[in-house]
Coordinates of C-alpha atoms in Angstrom, one line a residue:
Chain A
M1 CA 0.0 0.0 0.0
L2 CA 2.7 2.5 0.9
G3 CA 4.6 1.2 -2.2
T4 CA 1.8 2.2 -4.3
F5 CA 1.4 5.3 -2.7
I6 CA 4.8 6.4 -3.1
Q7 CA 4.9 5.3 -6.8
Q8 CA 1.8 7.1 -7.6
T9 CA 3.2 10.3 -5.9
V10 CA 6.3 10.1 -8.0
N11 CA 4.2 9.6 -11.0
A12 CA 2.2 12.5 -10.3
L13 CA 5.3 14.7 -9.6
T14 CA 6.8 13.7 -13.2
I15 CA 3.6 14.5 -15.0
G16 CA 3.0 17.7 -12.9
S17 CA 6.5 18.9 -13.7
I18 CA 5.7 18.6 -17.2
Y19 CA 2.4 20.2 -17.0
A20 CA 4.2 23.1 -15.1
L21 CA 6.7 23.7 -17.7
I22 CA 4.2 24.1 -20.5
A23 CA 1.7 26.1 -18.0
L24 CA 4.2 28.8 -17.5
G25 CA 4.5 29.6 -21.2
Y26 CA 0.5 30.1 -21.1
T27 CA 0.5 32.1 -18.0
M28 CA 3.3 34.5 -19.1
V29 CA 1.9 35.2 -22.6
Y30 CA -1.6 36.0 -20.8
G31 CA 0.2 38.1 -18.5
V32 CA 1.7 40.3 -20.9
L33 CA -0.5 40.2 -23.9
R34 CA -3.9 39.0 -22.3
M35 CA -4.2 36.6 -25.2
I36 CA -4.6 32.7 -25.2
N37 CA -1.8 31.3 -27.2
F38 CA -3.3 28.3 -28.8
A39 CA -0.2 27.5 -30.6
H40 CA 1.7 26.9 -27.3
G41 CA 0.8 23.4 -27.2
E42 CA 2.5 23.0 -30.5
M43 CA 5.7 24.4 -29.0
F44 CA 5.9 21.4 -26.6
M45 CA 5.3 19.1 -30.0
L46 CA 8.1 21.1 -31.6
G47 CA 10.4 20.7 -28.7
A48 CA 10.6 16.8 -29.2
Y49 CA 10.8 16.8 -32.9
A50 CA 13.6 19.6 -32.9
A51 CA 15.6 17.5 -30.2
F52 CA 15.0 14.3 -32.6
L53 CA 16.0 16.3 -35.5
V54 CA 19.3 17.6 -33.9
L55 CA 20.2 14.1 -32.8
T56 CA 19.7 12.4 -36.1
V57 CA 21.3 15.2 -38.0
F58 CA 24.2 16.2 -35.9
V59 CA 25.0 13.1 -33.9
G60 CA 24.0 10.3 -36.2
D61 CA 23.4 7.3 -34.6
I62 CA 20.7 7.6 -31.9
G63 CA 21.1 4.5 -30.0
A64 CA 24.8 5.3 -28.9
V65 CA 24.4 9.1 -28.2
G66 CA 26.6 10.0 -25.2
A67 CA 25.8 12.3 -22.5
F68 CA 27.5 15.2 -24.3
G69 CA 25.3 14.7 -27.4
L70 CA 22.0 14.6 -25.5
T71 CA 22.9 17.7 -23.5
L72 CA 23.7 19.4 -26.9
A73 CA 20.5 18.0 -28.4
F74 CA 18.5 19.2 -25.3
F75 CA 19.8 22.6 -25.3
G76 CA 20.0 23.0 -29.1
A77 CA 16.2 22.1 -29.4
V78 CA 15.0 24.4 -26.8
I79 CA 16.8 27.4 -27.7
A80 CA 15.8 26.9 -31.3
V81 CA 12.2 26.6 -30.4
G82 CA 12.5 29.8 -28.3
F83 CA 13.8 31.9 -31.1
F84 CA 11.0 30.1 -33.3
G85 CA 8.4 31.4 -30.8
V86 CA 9.9 35.0 -31.1
G87 CA 9.5 34.7 -34.6
I88 CA 5.9 33.6 -34.7
E89 CA 5.2 36.3 -32.4
R90 CA 6.7 38.8 -34.8
L91 CA 4.8 37.5 -37.7
A92 CA 1.5 36.2 -36.5
Y93 CA 0.6 38.4 -33.3
K94 CA 2.5 41.5 -33.4
P95 CA 0.5 43.0 -36.3
L96 CA -2.7 42.3 -34.3
R97 CA -1.6 44.1 -31.3
N98 CA -4.2 46.9 -31.5
S99 CA -6.8 44.7 -33.1
T100 CA -9.7 43.1 -31.5
R101 CA -9.3 40.6 -28.7
L102 CA -10.3 37.5 -30.8
A103 CA -8.1 38.5 -33.7
P104 CA -4.6 37.2 -32.0
M105 CA -6.3 34.1 -30.6
L106 CA -7.9 33.2 -34.0
S107 CA -4.4 33.9 -35.4
S108 CA -2.7 31.4 -32.8
L109 CA -5.3 28.9 -33.8
G110 CA -4.1 29.2 -37.5
V111 CA -0.5 28.8 -36.5
S112 CA -1.3 26.0 -34.4
L113 CA -3.1 24.1 -37.3
T114 CA -0.1 25.2 -39.9
L115 CA 2.6 23.8 -37.4
V116 CA 0.6 20.5 -36.7
T117 CA 0.1 20.0 -40.5
G118 CA 3.6 21.3 -41.2
V119 CA 5.2 18.5 -39.0
Q120 CA 2.8 15.8 -40.4
I121 CA 3.9 16.7 -44.0
L122 CA 7.7 16.7 -43.0
A123 CA 8.0 14.0 -40.3
G124 CA 4.8 11.9 -41.3
P125 CA 1.6 11.7 -39.3
Q126 CA 2.5 8.5 -37.5
P127 CA 3.9 8.5 -33.9
V128 CA 7.8 8.0 -33.8
A129 CA 9.8 6.3 -31.1
F130 CA 11.9 8.7 -28.9
P131 CA 15.2 8.1 -27.4
S132 CA 15.4 8.4 -23.7
F133 CA 17.4 11.1 -22.5
F134 CA 18.2 9.4 -19.2
P135 CA 19.8 6.1 -18.7
A136 CA 16.9 3.5 -18.0
T137 CA 17.8 2.4 -14.3
R138 CA 15.0 1.5 -11.8
Y139 CA 15.5 2.1 -8.0
D140 CA 13.1 0.3 -5.5
F141 CA 12.3 2.8 -2.7
M142 CA 10.2 1.8 0.2
G143 CA 8.1 -0.8 -2.1
G144 CA 7.8 1.6 -4.9
T145 CA 9.6 1.8 -8.1
V146 CA 11.3 4.9 -9.2
T147 CA 13.0 5.1 -12.5
S148 CA 15.9 7.3 -13.4
V149 CA 13.9 9.0 -16.2
Q150 CA 11.5 10.3 -13.5
I151 CA 14.3 11.6 -11.3
G152 CA 15.9 13.1 -14.6
I153 CA 12.5 14.9 -15.3
L154 CA 12.2 16.3 -11.7
V155 CA 15.6 17.5 -11.6
A156 CA 15.4 19.2 -15.0
A157 CA 12.1 20.7 -14.5
F158 CA 13.0 22.0 -11.1
V159 CA 16.2 23.6 -12.3
L160 CA 14.4 25.3 -15.3
M161 CA 11.5 26.8 -13.1
F162 CA 14.0 27.9 -10.4
A163 CA 16.1 29.7 -13.3
L164 CA 12.9 31.2 -14.5
Y165 CA 11.8 32.2 -11.0
T166 CA 15.1 33.8 -10.2
L167 CA 15.2 35.7 -13.7
V168 CA 11.8 37.2 -13.3
N169 CA 12.3 38.2 -9.8
R170 CA 15.9 39.0 -9.6
S171 CA 17.0 40.3 -13.0
R172 CA 16.5 43.4 -14.9
M173 CA 14.8 41.9 -17.7
G174 CA 12.4 40.3 -15.2
I175 CA 11.5 43.5 -13.7
I176 CA 10.6 44.8 -17.3
V177 CA 8.5 41.7 -17.9
R178 CA 6.5 42.2 -14.6
A179 CA 6.1 46.0 -15.4
V180 CA 4.6 45.0 -18.8
S181 CA 2.4 42.3 -17.4
E182 CA 1.2 44.9 -14.7
S183 CA 0.2 47.4 -17.2
R184 CA 1.4 47.9 -20.7
P185 CA 0.5 51.6 -21.3
T186 CA 2.0 52.6 -18.0
A187 CA 5.2 50.6 -18.8
Q188 CA 5.5 52.2 -22.2
L189 CA 5.0 55.6 -20.5
L190 CA 7.9 55.0 -18.2
G191 CA 10.0 54.2 -21.3
I192 CA 10.4 50.5 -20.9
N193 CA 10.8 48.8 -24.2
V194 CA 7.7 46.7 -24.3
N195 CA 8.5 44.8 -27.5
L196 CA 11.6 43.6 -25.6
A197 CA 9.6 42.4 -22.8
I198 CA 7.2 40.6 -25.0
S199 CA 9.9 39.1 -26.9
A200 CA 11.7 37.8 -23.8
V201 CA 8.3 36.2 -22.8
F202 CA 7.7 34.6 -26.3
F203 CA 11.3 33.4 -26.0
S204 CA 11.2 32.0 -22.5
G205 CA 7.7 30.4 -22.8
P206 CA 8.3 28.2 -26.0
L207 CA 11.7 27.4 -24.3
L208 CA 10.2 25.9 -21.4
G209 CA 7.4 24.2 -23.3
A210 CA 9.9 22.7 -25.6
A211 CA 11.7 21.3 -22.6
G212 CA 8.5 19.9 -21.4
G213 CA 8.0 18.2 -24.8
I214 CA 11.5 16.7 -24.7
L215 CA 11.1 15.3 -21.3
Y216 CA 7.4 14.0 -22.1
A217 CA 8.7 12.2 -25.1
S218 CA 11.6 10.4 -23.5
Y219 CA 9.2 9.5 -20.6
Y220 CA 6.8 7.8 -22.9
G221 CA 9.2 6.9 -25.3
I222 CA 7.1 8.4 -28.3
M223 CA 6.2 11.6 -29.9
S224 CA 3.6 12.4 -32.6
P225 CA 2.6 15.7 -34.3
T226 CA -0.7 15.7 -32.6
M227 CA 0.7 15.4 -29.0
G228 CA 0.3 18.9 -28.0
A229 CA -3.2 19.4 -28.4
V230 CA -4.5 17.7 -25.1
I231 CA -1.4 18.2 -23.0
G232 CA -1.7 21.9 -23.9
L233 CA -5.3 22.0 -22.8
K234 CA -4.5 20.4 -19.5
A235 CA -1.4 22.9 -19.1
F236 CA -3.8 25.7 -19.8
T237 CA -6.2 24.2 -17.2
A238 CA -3.4 24.1 -14.6
A239 CA -2.7 27.8 -15.4
I240 CA -6.2 29.1 -14.8
L241 CA -6.3 26.5 -11.7
G242 CA -3.2 28.3 -10.2
G243 CA -4.5 31.9 -11.3
I244 CA -3.6 32.8 -15.0
G245 CA -0.8 35.5 -15.1
S246 CA 0.6 34.2 -12.0
I247 CA 4.2 32.3 -12.4
P248 CA 4.0 30.5 -9.0
G249 CA 0.3 29.7 -9.6
A250 CA 1.2 28.0 -12.9
M251 CA 3.5 25.6 -11.2
L252 CA 1.2 25.0 -8.3
G253 CA -1.9 24.4 -10.6
A254 CA 0.2 22.0 -12.5
Y255 CA 0.9 20.0 -9.6
I256 CA -2.4 20.0 -8.0
L257 CA -3.9 18.8 -11.5
A258 CA -1.5 16.1 -11.7
F259 CA -2.1 14.7 -8.4
V260 CA -6.0 15.0 -8.8
E261 CA -5.4 13.3 -12.0
V262 CA -3.2 10.4 -11.2
G263 CA -5.2 10.0 -7.8
G264 CA -8.5 10.2 -9.5
T265 CA -7.6 7.6 -12.1
A266 CA -6.5 5.1 -9.6
L267 CA -9.6 5.8 -7.3
L268 CA -12.3 6.3 -10.0
P269 CA -12.7 2.5 -10.9
L270 CA -12.6 1.8 -7.2
I271 CA -15.5 4.4 -6.1
T272 CA -17.7 3.9 -9.0
N273 CA -17.5 0.0 -8.9
G274 CA -16.0 0.1 -12.5
V275 CA -18.4 2.1 -14.2
L276 CA -16.0 5.0 -14.7
G277 CA -12.7 3.8 -15.9
T278 CA -9.2 5.2 -16.5
E279 CA -10.5 6.5 -19.9
Y280 CA -12.3 9.4 -18.0
R281 CA -9.0 10.9 -16.9
D282 CA -9.5 13.8 -19.4
V283 CA -12.9 14.4 -18.5
L284 CA -11.9 14.8 -14.9
S285 CA -9.4 17.6 -15.6
F286 CA -11.9 19.3 -17.7
A287 CA -14.6 19.0 -15.1
I288 CA -12.1 20.5 -12.5
L289 CA -11.4 23.4 -15.0
I290 CA -15.3 24.0 -15.0
L291 CA -15.6 23.8 -11.4
V292 CA -12.6 26.2 -10.9
L293 CA -14.2 28.8 -13.0
L294 CA -17.4 28.4 -11.0
V295 CA -16.2 28.7 -7.7
K296 CA -13.2 30.7 -7.8
P297 CA -12.4 32.2 -11.4
A298 CA -9.4 34.1 -10.4
G299 CA -7.5 30.7 -9.6
I300 CA -5.7 29.9 -6.4
L301 CA -2.9 32.4 -6.5
G302 CA -4.4 34.7 -8.9
E303 CA -5.5 38.2 -8.1
P304 CA -9.3 38.7 -7.9
V305 CA -9.9 40.6 -11.1
S306 CA -13.3 41.8 -12.1
E307 CA -14.2 41.9 -15.6
E308 CA -14.5 45.9 -15.9
S309 CA -11.0 46.4 -14.4
M310 CA -9.1 44.9 -17.1
V311 CA -10.6 42.5 -19.4
Y312 CA -12.4 44.0 -22.3
K313 CA -10.4 47.3 -22.3
R314 CA -9.2 48.1 -25.8
E315 CA -5.6 49.0 -24.8
F316 CA -4.9 45.2 -24.5
Chain B
M1 CA -23.5 66.6 -64.9
S2 CA -20.7 67.1 -62.3
V3 CA -17.8 64.4 -61.7
A4 CA -19.4 63.5 -58.4
G5 CA -22.9 62.9 -59.8
I6 CA -21.1 60.3 -62.2
S7 CA -19.3 58.8 -59.7
S8 CA -22.3 58.4 -57.3
S9 CA -24.6 57.2 -60.4
A10 CA -21.9 54.7 -61.3
K11 CA -21.7 53.0 -57.8
P12 CA -25.1 51.8 -57.6
Q13 CA -25.1 50.4 -61.2
A14 CA -21.7 48.5 -60.4
S15 CA -23.3 47.2 -57.1
R16 CA -26.5 46.1 -58.9
L17 CA -24.4 44.2 -61.4
V18 CA -22.5 42.4 -58.7
A19 CA -25.6 41.9 -57.0
I20 CA -27.4 40.3 -59.9
L21 CA -24.3 38.2 -61.0
V22 CA -24.0 36.7 -57.4
L23 CA -27.7 35.8 -57.3
A24 CA -27.8 34.5 -60.6
A25 CA -24.8 32.2 -59.8
I26 CA -26.4 31.0 -56.6
V27 CA -29.8 30.3 -58.5
A28 CA -28.1 28.5 -61.4
L29 CA -26.2 26.4 -58.7
V30 CA -29.2 25.7 -56.7
A31 CA -31.2 24.7 -59.8
A32 CA -28.6 22.8 -61.4
T33 CA -27.8 20.6 -58.3
P34 CA -30.6 18.2 -58.7
F35 CA -29.6 17.1 -62.1
L36 CA -25.9 16.3 -61.0
P37 CA -24.7 12.8 -60.3
N38 CA -25.5 11.5 -56.8
Y39 CA -21.9 11.7 -55.7
H40 CA -21.7 15.6 -56.4
I41 CA -25.1 16.0 -54.9
R42 CA -23.5 14.5 -51.5
V43 CA -20.8 17.2 -52.0
V44 CA -23.3 19.9 -52.2
N45 CA -25.2 18.4 -49.2
S46 CA -22.1 18.5 -47.0
L47 CA -21.4 22.0 -48.2
L48 CA -25.1 22.9 -47.1
I49 CA -24.3 21.3 -43.7
Y50 CA -21.3 23.2 -43.2
I51 CA -23.1 26.4 -44.2
L52 CA -25.6 25.6 -41.6
L53 CA -23.1 24.9 -38.8
G54 CA -21.2 28.1 -39.9
I55 CA -24.4 30.5 -39.6
G56 CA -24.6 28.8 -36.0
L57 CA -21.4 29.4 -34.8
N58 CA -21.2 32.9 -36.5
I59 CA -23.7 33.8 -33.9
V60 CA -21.1 33.5 -31.2
I61 CA -18.0 34.4 -33.1
G62 CA -19.1 36.9 -35.6
Y63 CA -22.0 38.7 -34.2
T64 CA -21.2 38.6 -30.2
G65 CA -17.3 38.5 -30.7
L66 CA -16.7 35.3 -28.5
L67 CA -14.6 32.4 -29.5
D68 CA -16.3 28.8 -29.2
L69 CA -14.0 25.9 -30.0
G70 CA -16.3 23.2 -29.1
F71 CA -19.2 23.6 -31.3
V72 CA -18.8 20.3 -32.6
A73 CA -20.4 19.0 -29.3
F74 CA -23.8 20.5 -30.0
Y75 CA -23.6 19.2 -33.6
A76 CA -22.9 15.8 -31.8
V77 CA -25.8 16.3 -29.4
G78 CA -28.0 16.9 -32.2
A79 CA -26.8 13.7 -34.4
Y80 CA -26.9 11.2 -31.5
T81 CA -30.3 12.5 -30.7
Y82 CA -31.5 11.4 -34.0
A83 CA -29.4 8.2 -33.8
L84 CA -30.9 7.1 -30.4
L85 CA -34.4 7.9 -31.1
A86 CA -34.7 6.7 -34.8
S87 CA -32.9 3.4 -35.0
P88 CA -32.8 -0.1 -33.6
Q89 CA -30.3 0.7 -30.9
L90 CA -32.9 1.6 -28.5
D91 CA -35.5 0.4 -30.7
L92 CA -37.2 3.6 -31.0
H93 CA -38.5 5.0 -34.2
L94 CA -39.9 8.5 -33.5
P95 CA -40.7 10.9 -36.4
F96 CA -38.2 13.0 -37.9
L97 CA -39.6 16.4 -37.2
L98 CA -40.2 15.5 -33.6
I99 CA -36.8 14.5 -33.3
V100 CA -35.6 17.7 -34.7
G101 CA -37.7 19.6 -32.1
I102 CA -36.4 17.4 -29.2
A103 CA -32.6 17.8 -30.5
A104 CA -33.2 21.5 -30.9
V105 CA -34.4 21.9 -27.0
L106 CA -31.4 19.6 -26.1
G107 CA -28.9 21.7 -27.9
M108 CA -30.5 24.7 -26.3
I109 CA -30.3 23.3 -22.9
T110 CA -26.7 22.0 -23.0
G111 CA -25.7 25.4 -24.4
I112 CA -27.4 27.3 -21.4
L113 CA -25.8 24.7 -19.0
L114 CA -22.5 25.3 -20.4
G115 CA -22.8 29.0 -20.7
I116 CA -24.1 29.7 -17.3
P117 CA -20.6 29.1 -15.6
V118 CA -18.6 30.7 -18.3
L119 CA -20.4 33.7 -19.8
K120 CA -20.5 35.5 -16.7
L121 CA -16.6 35.7 -16.7
R122 CA -14.0 36.9 -19.3
G123 CA -14.7 35.9 -22.9
D124 CA -11.5 34.3 -23.1
Y125 CA -12.4 31.4 -20.7
L126 CA -15.3 30.5 -23.1
A127 CA -12.6 29.3 -25.8
I128 CA -10.9 27.0 -23.5
V129 CA -14.0 25.7 -21.7
T130 CA -15.8 24.8 -25.0
L131 CA -12.8 23.3 -26.3
G132 CA -12.7 21.1 -23.0
F133 CA -16.4 20.3 -23.3
G134 CA -15.9 19.3 -26.9
E135 CA -13.5 16.7 -25.7
I136 CA -15.6 15.6 -22.9
I137 CA -18.7 15.0 -25.1
R138 CA -16.3 13.0 -27.5
I139 CA -14.8 10.9 -24.9
V140 CA -18.1 10.1 -23.1
I141 CA -19.6 9.1 -26.4
N142 CA -16.5 7.1 -27.0
N143 CA -16.9 5.2 -23.8
V144 CA -20.7 4.8 -23.2
D145 CA -20.7 1.7 -25.4
W146 CA -24.2 0.4 -24.1
L147 CA -25.7 3.7 -25.3
T148 CA -23.7 5.0 -28.2
G149 CA -22.0 2.1 -29.5
G150 CA -18.7 3.5 -28.6
P151 CA -16.1 4.1 -31.4
K152 CA -18.3 1.7 -33.7
G153 CA -20.9 4.2 -33.7
I154 CA -24.8 3.5 -34.4
A155 CA -25.6 2.1 -37.8
R156 CA -28.9 1.5 -39.6
L157 CA -30.7 4.8 -38.7
D158 CA -34.2 5.0 -40.0
K159 CA -34.9 7.0 -43.1
A160 CA -36.2 10.4 -42.3
S161 CA -39.7 11.4 -43.5
I162 CA -41.9 14.5 -43.3
L163 CA -45.6 13.8 -43.2
G164 CA -45.3 10.7 -44.9
V165 CA -42.9 11.8 -47.6
E166 CA -39.7 9.8 -47.3
I167 CA -36.5 11.9 -47.2
A168 CA -33.4 9.4 -47.9
R169 CA -32.1 9.9 -51.5
P170 CA -29.3 12.7 -51.7
V171 CA -31.6 15.0 -54.0
E172 CA -34.4 14.7 -51.2
I173 CA -31.9 15.5 -48.6
Y174 CA -30.7 18.3 -50.7
W175 CA -34.2 20.1 -50.7
L176 CA -34.5 19.5 -47.0
L177 CA -31.1 21.1 -46.4
L178 CA -31.7 23.9 -48.9
V179 CA -35.1 24.8 -47.1
T180 CA -33.4 24.6 -43.8
V181 CA -30.5 26.6 -44.6
F182 CA -32.9 29.3 -46.2
L183 CA -35.1 29.3 -43.0
V184 CA -32.4 29.4 -40.6
G185 CA -30.2 31.9 -42.7
L186 CA -33.4 34.0 -42.9
F187 CA -33.9 33.8 -38.9
V188 CA -30.4 34.6 -38.0
W189 CA -30.3 37.6 -40.5
R190 CA -33.6 38.9 -39.2
L191 CA -32.0 38.3 -35.5
E192 CA -28.8 39.9 -36.2
R193 CA -31.0 43.2 -37.2
S194 CA -33.1 42.9 -34.0
I195 CA -32.5 44.6 -30.7
L196 CA -30.8 41.5 -29.4
G197 CA -28.7 41.4 -32.5
K198 CA -27.5 45.1 -31.7
A199 CA -27.0 44.4 -28.0
W200 CA -24.5 41.5 -29.4
A201 CA -22.7 43.8 -31.6
A202 CA -22.4 46.3 -28.8
I203 CA -20.9 43.5 -26.6
R204 CA -18.5 42.7 -29.4
E205 CA -17.3 46.1 -30.0
D206 CA -17.0 47.1 -26.1
Q207 CA -18.4 45.1 -23.4
D208 CA -18.2 47.8 -20.8
A209 CA -20.0 50.3 -22.9
A210 CA -22.6 47.8 -23.6
R211 CA -23.3 47.3 -19.9
G212 CA -23.0 51.1 -19.2
I213 CA -26.0 51.4 -21.7
G214 CA -28.1 49.1 -19.8
I215 CA -27.4 45.7 -21.7
N216 CA -27.6 42.8 -19.7
T217 CA -24.4 41.1 -21.1
T218 CA -24.6 37.8 -19.6
N219 CA -28.1 37.3 -20.8
A220 CA -27.4 38.5 -24.3
K221 CA -24.3 36.4 -24.4
L222 CA -26.3 33.5 -23.1
A223 CA -28.9 34.0 -25.8
A224 CA -26.3 34.0 -28.4
F225 CA -24.7 30.7 -27.2
A226 CA -28.1 29.1 -26.8
T227 CA -29.1 30.0 -30.4
S228 CA -26.0 28.8 -31.9
A229 CA -26.1 25.7 -30.0
T230 CA -29.8 25.1 -31.2
I231 CA -28.7 25.4 -34.9
G232 CA -25.9 23.0 -34.2
A233 CA -28.1 20.4 -33.0
I234 CA -30.5 20.8 -35.9
A235 CA -27.6 20.5 -38.3
G236 CA -26.5 17.4 -36.3
T237 CA -29.9 15.7 -36.9
I238 CA -30.0 16.3 -40.5
F239 CA -26.4 14.9 -40.9
A240 CA -27.5 11.9 -39.0
A241 CA -30.7 11.6 -41.1
S242 CA -28.4 11.8 -44.1
Q243 CA -25.7 9.7 -43.4
R244 CA -27.8 7.1 -41.5
F245 CA -24.8 6.3 -39.6
V246 CA -23.0 8.2 -36.6
S247 CA -19.7 7.7 -35.0
P248 CA -17.5 9.9 -32.8
E249 CA -15.1 10.2 -35.6
S250 CA -17.1 12.9 -37.1
F251 CA -17.1 15.1 -34.0
T252 CA -13.2 15.8 -33.3
L253 CA -11.7 18.9 -32.3
Q254 CA -10.4 19.4 -35.6
E255 CA -13.9 19.6 -37.1
S256 CA -14.6 22.5 -34.5
V257 CA -11.4 24.2 -35.8
L258 CA -12.5 23.9 -39.3
I259 CA -15.8 25.5 -38.8
V260 CA -14.1 28.5 -37.1
L261 CA -11.7 28.5 -40.1
M262 CA -14.6 28.5 -42.2
I263 CA -16.0 31.7 -40.9
V264 CA -12.9 33.6 -40.4
I265 CA -11.7 33.0 -44.2
G266 CA -15.1 33.6 -45.6
G267 CA -15.9 36.8 -43.7
I268 CA -16.9 37.2 -39.8
G269 CA -20.2 38.1 -39.1
N270 CA -21.5 37.9 -42.6
I271 CA -23.9 35.0 -43.9
L272 CA -22.7 35.5 -47.5
G273 CA -19.4 35.2 -46.2
I274 CA -19.9 31.8 -44.6
V275 CA -21.3 30.5 -47.8
A276 CA -18.0 31.5 -49.5
G277 CA -15.7 30.2 -46.7
A278 CA -17.7 26.9 -46.8
A279 CA -17.5 26.6 -50.5
I280 CA -13.6 27.1 -50.2
L281 CA -13.6 24.6 -47.3
I282 CA -15.5 21.9 -48.8
L283 CA -15.0 22.1 -52.5
L284 CA -11.4 22.9 -52.3
P285 CA -10.3 19.3 -50.7
E286 CA -12.9 17.7 -53.6
L287 CA -10.8 19.4 -56.3
L288 CA -7.4 18.6 -54.6
R289 CA -7.9 15.2 -53.3
E290 CA -4.1 14.2 -53.6
F291 CA -3.0 17.1 -51.5
A292 CA -5.0 16.5 -48.6
E293 CA -2.6 17.6 -45.9
W294 CA -1.2 20.5 -48.0
R295 CA -4.6 21.9 -48.0
I296 CA -4.8 22.1 -44.4
L297 CA -1.4 23.6 -44.3
F298 CA -2.7 26.3 -46.8
L299 CA -5.8 26.9 -44.9
G300 CA -3.9 27.6 -41.6
I301 CA -1.5 30.0 -43.4
L302 CA -4.3 31.6 -45.1
M303 CA -6.1 32.3 -41.9
V304 CA -3.2 33.9 -40.3
V305 CA -2.5 36.0 -43.4
L306 CA -6.2 37.1 -43.7
I307 CA -6.4 38.0 -40.1
I308 CA -3.6 40.3 -40.4
V309 CA -4.2 41.6 -44.0
R310 CA -7.9 41.3 -44.3
P311 CA -9.5 40.9 -40.9
A312 CA -13.1 41.0 -42.4
G313 CA -12.4 37.9 -44.3
I314 CA -12.9 37.4 -48.2
V315 CA -16.5 38.9 -48.3
P316 CA -16.5 41.9 -46.2
R317 CA -19.2 42.5 -43.5
T318 CA -20.8 45.2 -45.5
F319 CA -21.4 42.9 -48.3
G320 CA -24.4 40.9 -46.6
P321 CA -27.8 39.9 -47.8
E322 CA -29.1 43.4 -47.6
K323 CA -26.7 44.7 -49.9
L324 CA -27.8 41.9 -52.4
I325 CA -31.3 42.9 -52.1
R326 CA -30.8 46.6 -52.3
G327 CA -28.6 46.2 -55.5
L328 CA -31.3 44.4 -57.1
F329 CA -34.1 46.6 -56.5
G330 CA -31.7 49.8 -57.1
K331 CA -32.4 51.6 -53.9

């Protein structure tokens, strides 16, 4: 019993870390631009494909890649996707900054469709086996099994999130981003380079999302062009759960969602006597989303914003 | 005659010419379709179903300015209502018109139930909640095997019949769809020009100002959402009756996105634009069968480019049905 408990806790922490990495991108973009970036799930997918590409092109034999090659592929891929994100913002969202609130969202929907189909055409629609980025060792820990992949994911995610947290709270760039997130017109009046802040967000968000994609693909050993859709939706749920626009909120929401999901999947068949099985896991996450919106729309750590105060104003 | 006089008299003539040409093209297409081979009539039928779906979704996206990414869920509600009430699945065989009524009410109730928690909040959340809801419906349909047949779907649906007249052949479905599209289009067009439609436009342009002049924004948004859901459900019943088979495969997220795409490309908030968008979306793949994936890639890029370069879509909002009528009678 204790073994199962530990096992499930580690599973939830692993998947929660991946959700958190993606949720951060949603929350930061929403923070500065007040838009839902539907193409963000695709950054997650692109991360896995970019890492795979770097491995096949520059390292060659995937089976015998050393630690150096894997590190190179990881950082090469996430930085490439980061720059890609900045480019997409410049091309598809920036011209719409003074347009209606609907326009950038529709544009991101088009970007998402383009990226998924583009990858489908270039790499084929079928799922591809993905090499593990961590040696496959299993450790028995108080009756539960913990793999080194899980430990690697946890460590990598914690390091990345800590780096982001430090950057946002301690660096000059972080101050700029927070100022723009607080109020774009005021930041502009104070002489802050708003475009720089937005580019920083569109670099770090996709970068973290891509890292999440690589970790996810090496956890499940598989990647596919459509892998971003459902995970993206869940990460967005996590961002709302924690309070959209709040960086610690996104992390907290992601772990809560992961624990509810893992716990729910284990308990649902027991509680309902097998009527509701594990296939209802996704339904559970969306039910949580609707419940949060009903009970506490601002999320756990989000500031209680009223509709009038910020949302439909044209300056966004 | 002054130069200004010439230009002002030339304009109505040009628009009359355009109006006559567009109307003539529509009439010719409508009249020619029944004489086409069955396969082509089926293509036209699916075009009409998409126009119906587009008209429904356009109320939320085009008129009210909210994003609904789970529209296909209401379509599924309608289709499965027909499949359950007119098939051997539950051994129920209700008449077609009754089922259309039931489906419309069910669609409206689903829309209202989903809208209540969300529409009080920021408009952004609607997109994500409807997206989630669309997925929930699909997962539930996929897994409630005893009721919906799961991934296998429900087959051998009854032939539809209205007052004893059987509607099963593609031509008959075509006439049914044509009448439905015309009636729904007329209704929605009148609705847009009603006081409610003006409230929707006010919400779309500036929600705070709309509230300031005394519009109950929550109720107006709910009305838009429910009307759109009702039309989606009606489209679903006709779809089920024409295919005489339903399965969860027809109700994926991609389908919802395609309907949004259709509206955006054709012209947001304009019924004629929807017809154009549906034509591009349905007829293009028929013409370019070998390039199925490239087509979606092209549509995705087209969507981004159009939103930036020509946000009103191919057919601008000002070129609506009233423009055609006015052009024709020279007012």
